[in-house]
Amino acid sequence: RTPRMNVILFGPPGAGKGTQAQMLVSEFGMVQLSTGDMLRAAIAAESELGLKAKSIMDAGQLVSDDIMIGMISERMDAPDCANGVILDGFPRTVAQAEALDQMFADKNIALDSVIEIAVDEAALFARIENRAAETGGSRSDDNAEVLAERLKVYHANTAPILPYYKDKNKLVTIDGMQSIDKVSEDIRSVMQGNT
Ligand code: AMP
């Protein structure tokens, strides 16, 4: 058990962040903070935020930094987060990364690692198609057209975060084209190297 570690899982849509986050939840007792899941919960609840977010998500675009930063900041105040958190899908812009730094400083939380799951993008299309089939199409953004847009947004807005964390010596890159089990093993080593 690795207590009180706080990590960011980083990578393009379909890289396997959610799958690996679940492994960390069950093996390390950490809490998964998936901003995508939070937004989908807001959509299911038909809240004002959900209604606003849905069209943005369906277009493969990003919900505004202010909303996302507020959402994560509020969630981080819950007591369960003291067990350590896995950020999955946040930060997605340099502004979010900077706000997260400030937030962690204010809340006295240390960021241990940013774990990048690197994948071959051609493979992502097949993966998203599989996910759409497995989830019965419950995610309206799981299709080739929206994925292409999400990848564009990833390159334009999200990938530029990588040098930010590299400069801070926080970045660890893992080969996400390996089997799920091998990727998990590599992530476990990162976690153990951090203790
Ligand atoms: P995900 O489940 O992480 O792939 O997120 C699904 C969609 O939710 C994204 O394509 C965005 O539209 C939105 N979203 C999730 N997290 C963020 C974030 N940190 N910043 C902006 N938009 C987000």
Coordinates of C-alpha atoms and ligand atoms in Angstrom, one line a residue:
R1 CA 0.0 0.0 0.0
T2 CA 1.3 3.4 -1.0
P3 CA -0.2 6.0 1.2
R4 CA -1.1 9.5 0.3
M5 CA 0.3 9.6 -3.2
N6 CA -1.1 12.0 -5.7
V7 CA -0.7 11.4 -9.3
I8 CA -1.9 12.6 -12.7
L9 CA -2.7 10.0 -15.4
F10 CA -2.0 11.7 -18.7
G11 CA -2.6 10.7 -22.3
P12 CA -4.9 11.2 -25.3
P13 CA -8.5 9.9 -25.2
G14 CA -8.5 6.1 -25.3
A15 CA -5.0 5.7 -23.9
G16 CA -6.3 3.7 -21.0
K17 CA -6.3 6.3 -18.2
G18 CA -9.6 5.2 -16.8
T19 CA -8.7 1.5 -16.8
Q20 CA -5.4 2.2 -15.0
A21 CA -7.0 4.6 -12.6
Q22 CA -9.4 1.7 -11.6
M23 CA -6.3 -0.5 -10.9
L24 CA -4.9 2.2 -8.7
V25 CA -8.2 2.5 -6.8
S26 CA -8.4 -1.2 -6.1
E27 CA -4.7 -1.8 -5.3
F28 CA -3.7 1.4 -3.5
G29 CA -7.0 2.6 -2.1
M30 CA -6.6 5.9 -3.9
V31 CA -9.5 8.0 -5.1
Q32 CA -10.1 8.5 -8.8
L33 CA -11.0 12.0 -9.9
S34 CA -12.3 11.8 -13.4
T35 CA -13.5 15.1 -14.7
G36 CA -15.1 13.4 -17.6
D37 CA -17.1 11.1 -15.2
M38 CA -18.1 14.2 -13.2
L39 CA -19.4 15.9 -16.3
R40 CA -21.3 12.8 -17.4
A41 CA -22.9 12.6 -13.9
A42 CA -23.9 16.3 -14.3
I43 CA -25.4 15.4 -17.7
A44 CA -27.3 12.4 -16.3
A45 CA -28.6 14.6 -13.5
E46 CA -29.7 17.2 -16.1
S47 CA -28.2 20.0 -14.0
E48 CA -27.5 23.4 -15.6
L49 CA -23.9 22.5 -15.9
G50 CA -24.7 19.2 -17.5
L51 CA -26.9 20.8 -20.1
K52 CA -24.1 23.3 -20.9
A53 CA -21.4 20.7 -21.0
K54 CA -23.2 18.1 -23.2
S55 CA -23.0 20.0 -26.5
I56 CA -19.4 20.9 -25.8
M57 CA -18.4 17.3 -25.1
D58 CA -20.4 16.0 -28.1
A59 CA -18.4 18.3 -30.3
G60 CA -15.1 17.0 -28.8
Q61 CA -14.2 20.5 -27.3
L62 CA -13.1 21.4 -23.8
V63 CA -15.4 22.7 -21.1
S64 CA -14.1 26.1 -19.8
D65 CA -11.1 26.2 -17.4
D66 CA -13.0 28.1 -14.8
I67 CA -15.7 25.4 -14.5
M68 CA -13.2 22.5 -14.5
I69 CA -10.9 24.1 -11.9
G70 CA -13.8 24.9 -9.6
M71 CA -15.1 21.3 -10.0
I72 CA -11.7 19.7 -9.1
S73 CA -11.0 22.2 -6.3
E74 CA -14.4 21.5 -4.6
R75 CA -13.9 17.7 -5.0
M76 CA -10.4 17.8 -3.5
D77 CA -11.8 19.2 -0.3
A78 CA -13.7 15.9 0.4
P79 CA -12.1 13.9 3.2
D80 CA -11.6 10.8 1.1
C81 CA -9.0 12.6 -1.0
A82 CA -6.6 12.4 1.9
N83 CA -5.9 8.8 0.8
G84 CA -4.3 10.1 -2.3
V85 CA -5.8 11.0 -5.6
I86 CA -5.5 10.0 -9.2
L87 CA -6.4 12.8 -11.6
D88 CA -7.8 11.3 -14.7
G89 CA -8.6 13.8 -17.5
F90 CA -7.4 16.9 -15.5
P91 CA -5.5 19.1 -16.2
R92 CA -6.2 19.4 -19.9
T93 CA -4.8 22.9 -20.5
V94 CA -1.7 24.7 -19.3
A95 CA -4.0 27.1 -17.4
Q96 CA -5.5 24.1 -15.6
A97 CA -2.1 22.8 -14.7
E98 CA -1.0 26.1 -13.3
A99 CA -4.3 26.4 -11.3
L100 CA -3.7 22.9 -10.0
D101 CA -0.3 23.8 -8.8
Q102 CA -1.7 26.7 -6.9
M103 CA -4.6 24.6 -5.6
F104 CA -2.2 21.9 -4.3
A105 CA 0.0 24.6 -2.7
D106 CA -3.1 26.1 -1.0
K107 CA -4.3 22.7 0.2
N108 CA -0.9 21.5 1.3
I109 CA -0.9 18.6 -1.1
A110 CA 2.2 17.3 -3.0
L111 CA 2.0 16.1 -6.6
D112 CA 4.1 13.0 -6.8
S113 CA 4.1 12.1 -10.5
V114 CA 2.6 12.7 -13.8
I115 CA 2.3 9.4 -15.6
E116 CA 2.0 9.7 -19.3
I117 CA 0.5 6.7 -21.1
A118 CA 2.0 7.1 -24.6
V119 CA 0.1 5.4 -27.5
D120 CA 0.1 5.1 -31.2
E121 CA -2.8 7.3 -32.3
A122 CA -3.8 5.1 -35.2
A123 CA -4.6 2.4 -32.6
L124 CA -6.8 4.8 -30.7
F125 CA -9.5 4.7 -33.4
A126 CA -9.8 0.9 -33.0
R127 CA -9.9 1.2 -29.2
I128 CA -12.6 3.8 -29.2
E129 CA -14.7 1.7 -31.5
N130 CA -14.3 -1.2 -29.1
R131 CA -15.3 1.0 -26.1
A132 CA -18.3 2.2 -28.0
A133 CA -19.3 -1.4 -28.6
E134 CA -18.6 -2.4 -25.0
T135 CA -20.5 0.5 -23.4
G136 CA -23.4 0.1 -25.9
G137 CA -22.8 3.5 -27.2
S138 CA -23.6 5.2 -23.9
R139 CA -21.0 7.8 -24.5
S140 CA -22.1 10.0 -27.4
D141 CA -18.5 11.2 -27.9
D142 CA -17.1 7.7 -28.6
N143 CA -17.0 7.7 -32.4
A144 CA -14.4 8.3 -35.1
E145 CA -15.5 11.8 -36.0
V146 CA -15.5 13.2 -32.4
L147 CA -12.3 11.3 -31.6
A148 CA -10.6 13.1 -34.5
E149 CA -11.7 16.4 -33.0
R150 CA -10.7 15.3 -29.4
L151 CA -7.2 14.3 -30.7
K152 CA -6.9 17.7 -32.4
V153 CA -7.8 19.4 -29.1
Y154 CA -5.4 17.1 -27.3
H155 CA -2.5 18.2 -29.5
A156 CA -3.4 21.9 -29.4
N157 CA -4.3 22.3 -25.7
T158 CA -3.3 19.3 -23.7
A159 CA 0.0 18.0 -25.0
P160 CA 1.7 21.4 -24.3
I161 CA 1.3 20.6 -20.6
L162 CA 4.0 17.9 -20.9
P163 CA 7.0 20.2 -21.0
Y164 CA 5.6 22.0 -18.0
Y165 CA 5.8 18.9 -15.9
K166 CA 9.0 17.7 -17.5
D167 CA 10.7 20.9 -16.3
K168 CA 9.5 20.2 -12.8
N169 CA 11.0 16.6 -13.1
K170 CA 7.5 15.1 -12.5
L171 CA 7.0 13.4 -15.8
V172 CA 7.3 9.6 -16.3
T173 CA 6.4 8.2 -19.7
I174 CA 5.0 4.6 -20.0
D175 CA 4.5 2.6 -23.2
G176 CA 0.7 2.4 -23.5
M177 CA 0.9 0.0 -26.4
Q178 CA 1.8 -2.9 -24.1
S179 CA -0.9 -5.2 -22.7
I180 CA -3.1 -3.7 -20.0
D181 CA -1.3 -5.9 -17.4
K182 CA 2.1 -4.7 -18.5
V183 CA 1.0 -1.1 -18.4
S184 CA -0.3 -1.7 -14.9
E185 CA 3.0 -3.2 -13.9
D186 CA 4.9 -0.2 -15.1
I187 CA 2.6 2.1 -13.2
R188 CA 3.1 0.0 -10.1
S189 CA 6.8 0.4 -10.4
V190 CA 6.4 4.2 -10.7
M191 CA 4.3 4.2 -7.5
Q192 CA 6.8 2.1 -5.6
G193 CA 9.7 4.2 -6.8
N194 CA 7.9 7.1 -5.2
T195 CA 7.7 5.7 -1.7
Ligands
AMP1 P1 -12.9 12.2 -20.8 O1 -13.9 11.3 -20.1 O2 -11.8 12.5 -19.8 O3 -12.4 11.7 -22.1 O4 -13.7 13.6 -21.0 C1 -14.8 13.6 -21.9 C2 -15.1 15.1 -22.3 O5 -15.3 15.9 -21.1 C3 -13.9 15.8 -22.9 O6 -13.8 15.6 -24.3 C4 -14.2 17.3 -22.6 O7 -15.2 17.8 -23.5 C5 -14.8 17.2 -21.2 N1 -13.7 17.3 -20.2 C6 -13.3 16.4 -19.3 N2 -12.3 16.8 -18.5 C7 -12.1 18.1 -18.9 C8 -11.1 19.1 -18.5 N3 -10.2 18.9 -17.5 N4 -11.2 20.3 -19.1 C9 -12.1 20.5 -20.1 N5 -13.0 19.7 -20.6 C10 -13.0 18.4 -20.0

